[in-house]
PDB file of C-alpha atoms and ligand atoms in Angstrom:
ATOM      1  CA  UNK A   1     -48.878 -20.508 -42.782  1.00  0.00           C
ATOM      2  CA  UNK A   2     -45.666 -22.467 -43.033  1.00  0.00           C
ATOM      3  CA  UNK A   3     -46.486 -23.951 -46.413  1.00  0.00           C
ATOM      4  CA  UNK A   4     -43.340 -24.133 -48.581  1.00  0.00           C
ATOM      5  CA  UNK A   5     -41.101 -22.729 -45.848  1.00  0.00           C
ATOM      6  CA  UNK A   6     -37.885 -24.711 -45.539  1.00  0.00           C
ATOM      7  CA  UNK A   7     -37.286 -26.066 -42.061  1.00  0.00           C
ATOM      8  CA  UNK A   8     -34.117 -27.817 -40.857  1.00  0.00           C
ATOM      9  CA  UNK A   9     -34.520 -30.093 -37.846  1.00  0.00           C
ATOM     10  CA  UNK A  10     -31.370 -31.583 -36.305  1.00  0.00           C
ATOM     11  CA  UNK A  11     -31.469 -34.940 -34.536  1.00  0.00           C
ATOM     12  CA  UNK A  12     -34.595 -35.733 -36.532  1.00  0.00           C
ATOM     13  CA  UNK A  13     -34.644 -39.483 -36.043  1.00  0.00           C
ATOM     14  CA  UNK A  14     -35.143 -39.115 -32.291  1.00  0.00           C
ATOM     15  CA  UNK A  15     -38.435 -38.938 -30.391  1.00  0.00           C
ATOM     16  CA  UNK A  16     -38.959 -35.174 -30.299  1.00  0.00           C
ATOM     17  CA  UNK A  17     -37.245 -34.540 -33.665  1.00  0.00           C
ATOM     18  CA  UNK A  18     -39.599 -36.920 -35.467  1.00  0.00           C
ATOM     19  CA  UNK A  19     -42.681 -35.338 -33.920  1.00  0.00           C
ATOM     20  CA  UNK A  20     -41.453 -31.879 -34.968  1.00  0.00           C
ATOM     21  CA  UNK A  21     -40.742 -33.059 -38.509  1.00  0.00           C
ATOM     22  CA  UNK A  22     -44.210 -34.627 -38.815  1.00  0.00           C
ATOM     23  CA  UNK A  23     -45.895 -31.477 -37.584  1.00  0.00           C
ATOM     24  CA  UNK A  24     -44.129 -29.296 -40.179  1.00  0.00           C
ATOM     25  CA  UNK A  25     -44.662 -31.843 -42.955  1.00  0.00           C
ATOM     26  CA  UNK A  26     -48.412 -31.910 -42.197  1.00  0.00           C
ATOM     27  CA  UNK A  27     -48.414 -28.129 -42.688  1.00  0.00           C
ATOM     28  CA  UNK A  28     -46.779 -28.657 -46.092  1.00  0.00           C
ATOM     29  CA  UNK A  29     -43.492 -27.108 -45.104  1.00  0.00           C
ATOM     30  CA  UNK A  30     -40.394 -28.448 -46.855  1.00  0.00           C
ATOM     31  CA  UNK A  31     -38.641 -30.512 -44.258  1.00  0.00           C
ATOM     32  CA  UNK A  32     -34.856 -31.063 -44.131  1.00  0.00           C
ATOM     33  CA  UNK A  33     -34.059 -33.823 -41.660  1.00  0.00           C
ATOM     34  CA  UNK A  34     -30.638 -34.134 -40.077  1.00  0.00           C
ATOM     35  CA  UNK A  35     -29.100 -36.885 -38.000  1.00  0.00           C
ATOM     36  CA  UNK A  36     -25.814 -38.768 -37.769  1.00  0.00           C
ATOM     37  CA  UNK A  37     -24.654 -41.433 -40.244  1.00  0.00           C
ATOM     38  CA  UNK A  38     -25.551 -44.556 -38.173  1.00  0.00           C
ATOM     39  CA  UNK A  39     -29.221 -43.536 -38.297  1.00  0.00           C
ATOM     40  CA  UNK A  40     -29.257 -43.359 -42.116  1.00  0.00           C
ATOM     41  CA  UNK A  41     -31.638 -46.259 -42.803  1.00  0.00           C
ATOM     42  CA  UNK A  42     -34.184 -45.088 -40.241  1.00  0.00           C
ATOM     43  CA  UNK A  43     -33.852 -41.481 -41.365  1.00  0.00           C
ATOM     44  CA  UNK A  44     -34.241 -42.420 -45.009  1.00  0.00           C
ATOM     45  CA  UNK A  45     -37.473 -44.337 -44.495  1.00  0.00           C
ATOM     46  CA  UNK A  46     -38.857 -41.665 -42.156  1.00  0.00           C
ATOM     47  CA  UNK A  47     -38.082 -38.894 -44.641  1.00  0.00           C
ATOM     48  CA  UNK A  48     -39.807 -40.911 -47.396  1.00  0.00           C
ATOM     49  CA  UNK A  49     -42.806 -41.443 -45.115  1.00  0.00           C
ATOM     50  CA  UNK A  50     -43.299 -37.710 -44.504  1.00  0.00           C
ATOM     51  CA  UNK A  51     -42.064 -36.459 -47.885  1.00  0.00           C
ATOM     52  CA  UNK A  52     -38.920 -34.746 -46.584  1.00  0.00           C
ATOM     53  CA  UNK A  53     -35.232 -34.897 -47.530  1.00  0.00           C
ATOM     54  CA  UNK A  54     -32.488 -36.089 -45.236  1.00  0.00           C
ATOM     55  CA  UNK A  55     -28.986 -34.697 -44.716  1.00  0.00           C
ATOM     56  CA  UNK A  56     -26.448 -36.627 -42.658  1.00  0.00           C
ATOM     57  CA  UNK A  57     -24.080 -34.616 -40.477  1.00  0.00           C
ATOM     58  CA  UNK A  58     -22.647 -34.720 -36.995  1.00  0.00           C
ATOM     59  CA  UNK A  59     -23.678 -31.331 -35.597  1.00  0.00           C
ATOM     60  CA  UNK A  60     -20.543 -31.204 -33.466  1.00  0.00           C
ATOM     61  CA  UNK A  61     -18.361 -31.104 -36.618  1.00  0.00           C
ATOM     62  CA  UNK A  62     -18.289 -27.676 -38.219  1.00  0.00           C
ATOM     63  CA  UNK A  63     -17.217 -28.899 -41.683  1.00  0.00           C
ATOM     64  CA  UNK A  64     -20.023 -31.478 -41.801  1.00  0.00           C
ATOM     65  CA  UNK A  65     -22.545 -28.799 -40.861  1.00  0.00           C
ATOM     66  CA  UNK A  66     -21.192 -26.517 -43.595  1.00  0.00           C
ATOM     67  CA  UNK A  67     -21.620 -29.297 -46.178  1.00  0.00           C
ATOM     68  CA  UNK A  68     -25.137 -30.051 -44.912  1.00  0.00           C
ATOM     69  CA  UNK A  69     -26.299 -26.444 -45.182  1.00  0.00           C
ATOM     70  CA  UNK A  70     -24.691 -26.152 -48.617  1.00  0.00           C
ATOM     71  CA  UNK A  71     -26.668 -29.225 -49.724  1.00  0.00           C
ATOM     72  CA  UNK A  72     -29.892 -27.851 -48.258  1.00  0.00           C
ATOM     73  CA  UNK A  73     -29.360 -24.639 -50.184  1.00  0.00           C
ATOM     74  CA  UNK A  74     -28.745 -26.626 -53.387  1.00  0.00           C
ATOM     75  CA  UNK A  75     -31.860 -28.727 -52.825  1.00  0.00           C
ATOM     76  CA  UNK A  76     -34.316 -26.051 -51.700  1.00  0.00           C
ATOM     77  CA  UNK A  77     -32.635 -22.708 -52.505  1.00  0.00           C
ATOM     78  CA  UNK A  78     -33.485 -21.250 -49.100  1.00  0.00           C
ATOM     79  CA  UNK A  79     -33.820 -21.885 -45.366  1.00  0.00           C
ATOM     80  CA  UNK A  80     -36.479 -20.279 -43.166  1.00  0.00           C
ATOM     81  CA  UNK A  81     -36.459 -22.105 -39.848  1.00  0.00           C
ATOM     82  CA  UNK A  82     -33.691 -23.852 -37.912  1.00  0.00           C
ATOM     83  CA  UNK A  83     -34.685 -26.174 -35.086  1.00  0.00           C
ATOM     84  CA  UNK A  84     -31.653 -27.105 -32.974  1.00  0.00           C
ATOM     85  CA  UNK A  85     -32.951 -30.351 -31.518  1.00  0.00           C
ATOM     86  CA  UNK A  86     -29.998 -32.802 -31.587  1.00  0.00           C
ATOM     87  CA  UNK A  87     -28.797 -33.667 -28.111  1.00  0.00           C
ATOM     88  CA  UNK A  88     -27.396 -36.462 -25.978  1.00  0.00           C
ATOM     89  CA  UNK A  89     -26.863 -37.234 -22.315  1.00  0.00           C
ATOM     90  CA  UNK A  90     -23.923 -39.012 -20.671  1.00  0.00           C
ATOM     91  CA  UNK A  91     -24.877 -38.986 -17.027  1.00  0.00           C
ATOM     92  CA  UNK A  92     -22.470 -39.431 -14.126  1.00  0.00           C
ATOM     93  CA  UNK A  93     -21.717 -37.459 -10.971  1.00  0.00           C
ATOM     94  CA  UNK A  94     -18.923 -34.935 -11.458  1.00  0.00           C
ATOM     95  CA  UNK A  95     -16.672 -36.958  -9.142  1.00  0.00           C
ATOM     96  CA  UNK A  96     -16.809 -39.862 -11.620  1.00  0.00           C
ATOM     97  CA  UNK A  97     -17.294 -38.000 -14.900  1.00  0.00           C
ATOM     98  CA  UNK A  98     -14.457 -38.330 -17.411  1.00  0.00           C
ATOM     99  CA  UNK A  99     -13.143 -35.413 -19.446  1.00  0.00           C
ATOM    100  CA  UNK A 100     -14.436 -37.223 -22.541  1.00  0.00           C
ATOM    101  CA  UNK A 101     -17.995 -37.466 -21.133  1.00  0.00           C
ATOM    102  CA  UNK A 102     -17.923 -33.758 -20.310  1.00  0.00           C
ATOM    103  CA  UNK A 103     -16.550 -32.802 -23.723  1.00  0.00           C
ATOM    104  CA  UNK A 104     -18.852 -34.999 -25.800  1.00  0.00           C
ATOM    105  CA  UNK A 105     -22.024 -33.551 -24.291  1.00  0.00           C
ATOM    106  CA  UNK A 106     -20.732 -29.987 -24.615  1.00  0.00           C
ATOM    107  CA  UNK A 107     -19.630 -30.642 -28.219  1.00  0.00           C
ATOM    108  CA  UNK A 108     -22.971 -32.034 -29.394  1.00  0.00           C
ATOM    109  CA  UNK A 109     -25.490 -30.216 -27.186  1.00  0.00           C
ATOM    110  CA  UNK A 110     -23.899 -26.753 -27.119  1.00  0.00           C
ATOM    111  CA  UNK A 111     -21.236 -26.456 -29.841  1.00  0.00           C
ATOM    112  CA  UNK A 112     -23.686 -28.233 -32.166  1.00  0.00           C
ATOM    113  CA  UNK A 113     -26.104 -25.336 -31.652  1.00  0.00           C
ATOM    114  CA  UNK A 114     -23.309 -22.842 -32.367  1.00  0.00           C
ATOM    115  CA  UNK A 115     -22.221 -24.726 -35.517  1.00  0.00           C
ATOM    116  CA  UNK A 116     -25.686 -25.057 -37.055  1.00  0.00           C
ATOM    117  CA  UNK A 117     -26.775 -21.539 -36.157  1.00  0.00           C
ATOM    118  CA  UNK A 118     -23.521 -19.926 -37.315  1.00  0.00           C
ATOM    119  CA  UNK A 119     -23.607 -21.676 -40.685  1.00  0.00           C
ATOM    120  CA  UNK A 120     -27.348 -21.261 -41.281  1.00  0.00           C
ATOM    121  CA  UNK A 121     -27.552 -17.641 -40.100  1.00  0.00           C
ATOM    122  CA  UNK A 122     -26.979 -15.874 -43.463  1.00  0.00           C
ATOM    123  CA  UNK A 123     -29.782 -17.941 -45.027  1.00  0.00           C
ATOM    124  CA  UNK A 124     -32.094 -17.332 -42.081  1.00  0.00           C
ATOM    125  CA  UNK A 125     -31.388 -13.578 -42.182  1.00  0.00           C
ATOM    126  CA  UNK A 126     -32.131 -13.515 -45.913  1.00  0.00           C
ATOM    127  CA  UNK A 127     -35.689 -14.707 -45.154  1.00  0.00           C
ATOM    128  CA  UNK A 128     -36.291 -12.991 -41.798  1.00  0.00           C
ATOM    129  CA  UNK A 129     -36.466 -16.491 -40.442  1.00  0.00           C
ATOM    130  CA  UNK A 130     -36.616 -18.157 -37.063  1.00  0.00           C
ATOM    131  CA  UNK A 131     -34.173 -20.050 -34.869  1.00  0.00           C
ATOM    132  CA  UNK A 132     -35.496 -22.319 -32.135  1.00  0.00           C
ATOM    133  CA  UNK A 133     -33.256 -24.377 -29.855  1.00  0.00           C
ATOM    134  CA  UNK A 134     -34.178 -27.090 -27.399  1.00  0.00           C
ATOM    135  CA  UNK A 135     -32.742 -26.369 -23.978  1.00  0.00           C
ATOM    136  CA  UNK A 136     -34.089 -28.178 -20.923  1.00  0.00           C
ATOM    137  CA  UNK A 137     -35.559 -27.614 -17.485  1.00  0.00           C
ATOM    138  CA  UNK A 138     -32.262 -29.178 -16.349  1.00  0.00           C
ATOM    139  CA  UNK A 139     -30.422 -26.143 -17.777  1.00  0.00           C
ATOM    140  CA  UNK A 140     -32.435 -23.927 -15.435  1.00  0.00           C
ATOM    141  CA  UNK A 141     -32.560 -25.978 -12.237  1.00  0.00           C
ATOM    142  CA  UNK A 142     -29.713 -28.528 -12.565  1.00  0.00           C
ATOM    143  CA  UNK A 143     -30.107 -32.250 -11.998  1.00  0.00           C
ATOM    144  CA  UNK A 144     -28.165 -34.882 -10.080  1.00  0.00           C
ATOM    145  CA  UNK A 145     -25.599 -36.590 -12.333  1.00  0.00           C
ATOM    146  CA  UNK A 146     -25.979 -34.115 -15.196  1.00  0.00           C
ATOM    147  CA  UNK A 147     -23.397 -31.352 -14.733  1.00  0.00           C
ATOM    148  CA  UNK A 148     -22.329 -31.700 -18.377  1.00  0.00           C
ATOM    149  CA  UNK A 149     -25.892 -31.686 -19.747  1.00  0.00           C
ATOM    150  CA  UNK A 150     -27.038 -28.889 -17.394  1.00  0.00           C
ATOM    151  CA  UNK A 151     -24.071 -26.724 -18.440  1.00  0.00           C
ATOM    152  CA  UNK A 152     -24.740 -27.310 -22.140  1.00  0.00           C
ATOM    153  CA  UNK A 153     -28.472 -26.624 -21.826  1.00  0.00           C
ATOM    154  CA  UNK A 154     -27.875 -23.494 -19.702  1.00  0.00           C
ATOM    155  CA  UNK A 155     -25.394 -22.408 -22.379  1.00  0.00           C
ATOM    156  CA  UNK A 156     -28.139 -22.620 -25.003  1.00  0.00           C
ATOM    157  CA  UNK A 157     -30.197 -20.152 -22.965  1.00  0.00           C
ATOM    158  CA  UNK A 158     -27.367 -17.579 -22.837  1.00  0.00           C
ATOM    159  CA  UNK A 159     -26.623 -18.142 -26.518  1.00  0.00           C
ATOM    160  CA  UNK A 160     -30.285 -17.608 -27.444  1.00  0.00           C
ATOM    161  CA  UNK A 161     -30.638 -14.406 -25.456  1.00  0.00           C
ATOM    162  CA  UNK A 162     -27.389 -12.930 -26.814  1.00  0.00           C
ATOM    163  CA  UNK A 163     -28.113 -13.819 -30.434  1.00  0.00           C
ATOM    164  CA  UNK A 164     -31.660 -12.454 -30.234  1.00  0.00           C
ATOM    165  CA  UNK A 165     -30.118  -9.066 -29.431  1.00  0.00           C
ATOM    166  CA  UNK A 166     -27.756  -9.276 -32.420  1.00  0.00           C
ATOM    167  CA  UNK A 167     -30.239 -10.287 -35.098  1.00  0.00           C
ATOM    168  CA  UNK A 168     -33.496  -8.635 -34.042  1.00  0.00           C
ATOM    169  CA  UNK A 169     -32.671  -5.749 -36.370  1.00  0.00           C
ATOM    170  CA  UNK A 170     -32.866  -8.181 -39.312  1.00  0.00           C
ATOM    171  CA  UNK A 171     -36.326  -9.377 -38.309  1.00  0.00           C
ATOM    172  CA  UNK A 172     -34.985 -12.738 -37.146  1.00  0.00           C
ATOM    173  CA  UNK A 173     -36.375 -14.253 -33.938  1.00  0.00           C
ATOM    174  CA  UNK A 174     -34.305 -16.538 -31.703  1.00  0.00           C
ATOM    175  CA  UNK A 175     -35.970 -18.541 -28.954  1.00  0.00           C
ATOM    176  CA  UNK A 176     -35.376 -21.563 -26.762  1.00  0.00           C
ATOM    177  CA  UNK A 177     -37.748 -24.004 -25.179  1.00  0.00           C
ATOM    178  CA  UNK A 178     -37.153 -25.829 -21.929  1.00  0.00           C
ATOM    179  CA  UNK A 179     -38.956 -29.174 -21.781  1.00  0.00           C
ATOM    180  CA  UNK A 180     -39.370 -31.040 -18.522  1.00  0.00           C
ATOM    181  CA  UNK A 181     -39.715 -34.808 -18.793  1.00  0.00           C
ATOM    182  CA  UNK A 182     -40.946 -36.006 -22.177  1.00  0.00           C
ATOM    183  CA  UNK A 183     -41.662 -39.620 -23.185  1.00  0.00           C
ATOM    184  CA  UNK A 184     -38.718 -40.500 -25.436  1.00  0.00           C
ATOM    185  CA  UNK A 185     -35.732 -42.832 -25.440  1.00  0.00           C
ATOM    186  CA  UNK A 186     -33.874 -40.200 -23.397  1.00  0.00           C
ATOM    187  CA  UNK A 187     -36.187 -40.753 -20.412  1.00  0.00           C
ATOM    188  CA  UNK A 188     -37.446 -44.323 -20.890  1.00  0.00           C
ATOM    189  CA  UNK A 189     -34.617 -45.895 -18.880  1.00  0.00           C
ATOM    190  CA  UNK A 190     -35.046 -43.733 -15.793  1.00  0.00           C
ATOM    191  CA  UNK A 191     -35.626 -45.917 -12.716  1.00  0.00           C
ATOM    192  CA  UNK A 192     -39.388 -46.551 -12.271  1.00  0.00           C
ATOM    193  CA  UNK A 193     -39.409 -45.067  -8.750  1.00  0.00           C
ATOM    194  CA  UNK A 194     -37.803 -41.858 -10.066  1.00  0.00           C
ATOM    195  CA  UNK A 195     -40.432 -41.660 -12.811  1.00  0.00           C
ATOM    196  CA  UNK A 196     -43.165 -41.950 -10.190  1.00  0.00           C
ATOM    197  CA  UNK A 197     -41.566 -39.222  -8.055  1.00  0.00           C
ATOM    198  CA  UNK A 198     -41.306 -36.890 -11.045  1.00  0.00           C
ATOM    199  CA  UNK A 199     -44.971 -37.469 -11.891  1.00  0.00           C
ATOM    200  CA  UNK A 200     -45.914 -36.823  -8.263  1.00  0.00           C
ATOM    201  CA  UNK A 201     -44.235 -33.406  -8.337  1.00  0.00           C
ATOM    202  CA  UNK A 202     -45.627 -32.510 -11.765  1.00  0.00           C
ATOM    203  CA  UNK A 203     -48.969 -30.700 -11.404  1.00  0.00           C
ATOM    204  CA  UNK A 204     -50.247 -32.350 -14.584  1.00  0.00           C
ATOM    205  CA  UNK A 205     -49.219 -35.726 -13.128  1.00  0.00           C
ATOM    206  CA  UNK A 206     -47.519 -37.197 -16.196  1.00  0.00           C
ATOM    207  CA  UNK A 207     -44.614 -36.935 -18.656  1.00  0.00           C
ATOM    208  CA  UNK A 208     -45.120 -34.817 -21.774  1.00  0.00           C
ATOM    209  CA  UNK A 209     -45.524 -36.231 -25.264  1.00  0.00           C
ATOM    210  CA  UNK A 210     -43.167 -35.386 -28.150  1.00  0.00           C
ATOM    211  CA  UNK A 211     -46.193 -34.079 -30.090  1.00  0.00           C
ATOM    212  CA  UNK A 212     -46.834 -31.492 -27.355  1.00  0.00           C
ATOM    213  CA  UNK A 213     -43.265 -30.224 -27.720  1.00  0.00           C
ATOM    214  CA  UNK A 214     -43.698 -30.158 -31.513  1.00  0.00           C
ATOM    215  CA  UNK A 215     -46.784 -27.948 -31.148  1.00  0.00           C
ATOM    216  CA  UNK A 216     -44.801 -25.339 -29.209  1.00  0.00           C
ATOM    217  CA  UNK A 217     -41.963 -25.379 -31.754  1.00  0.00           C
ATOM    218  CA  UNK A 218     -44.488 -25.020 -34.552  1.00  0.00           C
ATOM    219  CA  UNK A 219     -46.065 -22.011 -32.863  1.00  0.00           C
ATOM    220  CA  UNK A 220     -42.664 -20.332 -32.373  1.00  0.00           C
ATOM    221  CA  UNK A 221     -41.853 -20.925 -36.049  1.00  0.00           C
ATOM    222  CA  UNK A 222     -45.111 -19.346 -37.181  1.00  0.00           C
ATOM    223  CA  UNK A 223     -46.068 -15.703 -37.672  1.00  0.00           C
ATOM    224  CA  UNK A 224     -48.355 -16.092 -34.648  1.00  0.00           C
ATOM    225  CA  UNK A 225     -45.142 -15.752 -32.613  1.00  0.00           C
ATOM    226  CA  UNK A 226     -43.736 -12.799 -34.571  1.00  0.00           C
ATOM    227  CA  UNK A 227     -43.098 -10.580 -31.491  1.00  0.00           C
ATOM    228  CA  UNK A 228     -41.458 -13.277 -29.355  1.00  0.00           C
ATOM    229  CA  UNK A 229     -37.667 -13.312 -29.257  1.00  0.00           C
ATOM    230  CA  UNK A 230     -34.953 -14.020 -26.684  1.00  0.00           C
ATOM    231  CA  UNK A 231     -37.513 -16.072 -24.756  1.00  0.00           C
ATOM    232  CA  UNK A 232     -37.163 -19.399 -22.996  1.00  0.00           C
ATOM    233  CA  UNK A 233     -40.524 -21.105 -22.885  1.00  0.00           C
ATOM    234  CA  UNK A 234     -41.037 -23.918 -20.411  1.00  0.00           C
ATOM    235  CA  UNK A 235     -43.041 -26.969 -21.380  1.00  0.00           C
ATOM    236  CA  UNK A 236     -42.969 -29.178 -18.324  1.00  0.00           C
ATOM    237  CA  UNK A 237     -46.466 -29.882 -17.031  1.00  0.00           C
ATOM    238  CA  UNK A 238     -45.852 -27.278 -14.307  1.00  0.00           C
ATOM    239  CA  UNK A 239     -42.882 -29.050 -12.678  1.00  0.00           C
ATOM    240  CA  UNK A 240     -41.444 -26.334 -10.407  1.00  0.00           C
ATOM    241  CA  UNK A 241     -38.051 -24.808 -11.172  1.00  0.00           C
TER     242      UNK A 241
HETATM  243  P1  NAP B   1     -33.492 -38.696 -28.700  1.00  0.00           P
HETATM  244  O1  NAP B   1     -34.689 -39.530 -29.017  1.00  0.00           O
HETATM  245  O2  NAP B   1     -32.279 -39.375 -28.190  1.00  0.00           O
HETATM  246  O3  NAP B   1     -33.147 -37.803 -29.983  1.00  0.00           O
HETATM  247  C1  NAP B   1     -31.957 -37.095 -30.137  1.00  0.00           C
HETATM  248  C2  NAP B   1     -31.506 -37.267 -31.573  1.00  0.00           C
HETATM  249  O4  NAP B   1     -30.281 -36.532 -31.774  1.00  0.00           O
HETATM  250  C3  NAP B   1     -31.188 -38.740 -31.886  1.00  0.00           C
HETATM  251  O5  NAP B   1     -31.765 -39.116 -33.115  1.00  0.00           O
HETATM  252  C4  NAP B   1     -29.666 -38.741 -31.957  1.00  0.00           C
HETATM  253  O6  NAP B   1     -29.105 -39.728 -32.813  1.00  0.00           O
HETATM  254  C5  NAP B   1     -29.418 -37.352 -32.533  1.00  0.00           C
HETATM  255  N1  NAP B   1     -28.013 -37.006 -32.399  1.00  0.00           N
HETATM  256  C6  NAP B   1     -27.142 -37.395 -31.422  1.00  0.00           C
HETATM  257  N2  NAP B   1     -25.927 -36.888 -31.663  1.00  0.00           N
HETATM  258  C7  NAP B   1     -26.022 -36.179 -32.807  1.00  0.00           C
HETATM  259  C8  NAP B   1     -25.094 -35.440 -33.567  1.00  0.00           C
HETATM  260  N3  NAP B   1     -23.822 -35.328 -33.189  1.00  0.00           N
HETATM  261  N4  NAP B   1     -25.505 -34.848 -34.709  1.00  0.00           N
HETATM  262  C9  NAP B   1     -26.797 -34.956 -35.122  1.00  0.00           C
HETATM  263  N5  NAP B   1     -27.728 -35.644 -34.442  1.00  0.00           N
HETATM  264  C10 NAP B   1     -27.353 -36.251 -33.289  1.00  0.00           C
HETATM  265  O7  NAP B   1     -33.877 -37.605 -27.604  1.00  0.00           O
HETATM  266  P2  NAP B   1     -35.129 -36.621 -27.499  1.00  0.00           P
HETATM  267  O8  NAP B   1     -35.740 -36.874 -26.177  1.00  0.00           O
HETATM  268  O9  NAP B   1     -35.963 -36.660 -28.722  1.00  0.00           O
HETATM  269  O10 NAP B   1     -34.366 -35.220 -27.378  1.00  0.00           O
HETATM  270  C11 NAP B   1     -34.410 -34.194 -28.355  1.00  0.00           C
HETATM  271  C12 NAP B   1     -33.902 -32.909 -27.711  1.00  0.00           C
HETATM  272  O11 NAP B   1     -34.766 -32.551 -26.622  1.00  0.00           O
HETATM  273  C13 NAP B   1     -32.491 -33.043 -27.101  1.00  0.00           C
HETATM  274  O12 NAP B   1     -31.774 -31.865 -27.323  1.00  0.00           O
HETATM  275  C14 NAP B   1     -32.775 -33.216 -25.633  1.00  0.00           C
HETATM  276  O13 NAP B   1     -31.699 -32.824 -24.836  1.00  0.00           O
HETATM  277  C15 NAP B   1     -33.978 -32.321 -25.466  1.00  0.00           C
HETATM  278  N6  NAP B   1     -34.778 -32.596 -24.284  1.00  0.00           N
HETATM  279  C16 NAP B   1     -35.397 -33.795 -24.124  1.00  0.00           C
HETATM  280  C17 NAP B   1     -36.136 -34.036 -22.975  1.00  0.00           C
HETATM  281  C18 NAP B   1     -36.849 -35.342 -22.723  1.00  0.00           C
HETATM  282  O14 NAP B   1     -37.407 -35.518 -21.627  1.00  0.00           O
HETATM  283  N7  NAP B   1     -36.882 -36.268 -23.652  1.00  0.00           N
HETATM  284  C19 NAP B   1     -36.256 -33.023 -21.994  1.00  0.00           C
HETATM  285  C20 NAP B   1     -35.613 -31.812 -22.199  1.00  0.00           C
HETATM  286  C21 NAP B   1     -34.897 -31.591 -23.349  1.00  0.00           C
HETATM  287  P3  NAP B   1     -28.776 -41.194 -32.184  1.00  0.00           P
HETATM  288  O15 NAP B   1     -30.078 -41.893 -32.196  1.00  0.00           O
HETATM  289  O16 NAP B   1     -27.806 -41.814 -33.096  1.00  0.00           O
HETATM  290  O17 NAP B   1     -28.215 -40.931 -30.820  1.00  0.00           O
END
């Protein structure tokens, strides 16, 4: 169903981003992969592997995002789906957090979503397309040492709900997903005892896999999800809020 649709995935050399890109490539969508310049070599070989094209840009920099979307339009002539996946953490309790650590997470995780969505919106509207952003369970319930990340991820939820009300009349859907703990670089360095505690409180008894997140994104990007908008869908193995 997504054959030949053009899909932009930000942060596409990370764990979840790669799984999303693979899923769309398998469905013969045209995949535009974004990440930052230092990842170029990895991104290049991954995009060759799955038959996509890559576009370097720091999502927190509006001008770079403008250039990226311009290049995507030149390459493919359209854009149907935007997946706002790029994100970082810089964890520290608020008492110790620097202004820079606060700002960097807000700039990439929240302003990055604004930048990409704002610039891509006219193209998405032209195709009655879909916008999907990756929030987090942490944006709904908070987490020790993550005031910056929790604020950014909660911001994505408000952004998604507000934008869905603005663009529904154009046939565009805007949704967010809220993953719990997924096996990627972002979670691999958690202390082993914390990992065990999380698993204990997760009804499914394990962390999620990037491929499971990709399946949900794929569904939301498909016509199967045509009447879903302004939603935040949890994918967390049942970990309570
Ligand atoms: P990841 O492996 O660290 O992937 C994130 C990707 O974003 C990396 O490739 C990273 O590049 C890229 N990135 C960082 N800053 C960027 C920027 N300014 N512009 C463009 N790309 C940038 O993490 P992940 O676990 O796959 O996370 C993907 C998304 O899921 C994030 O938004 C994250 O917050 C969210 N999430 C993850 C979990 C989880 O348990 N893993 C749970 C809830 C939500 P570098 O490699 O250079 O840093």
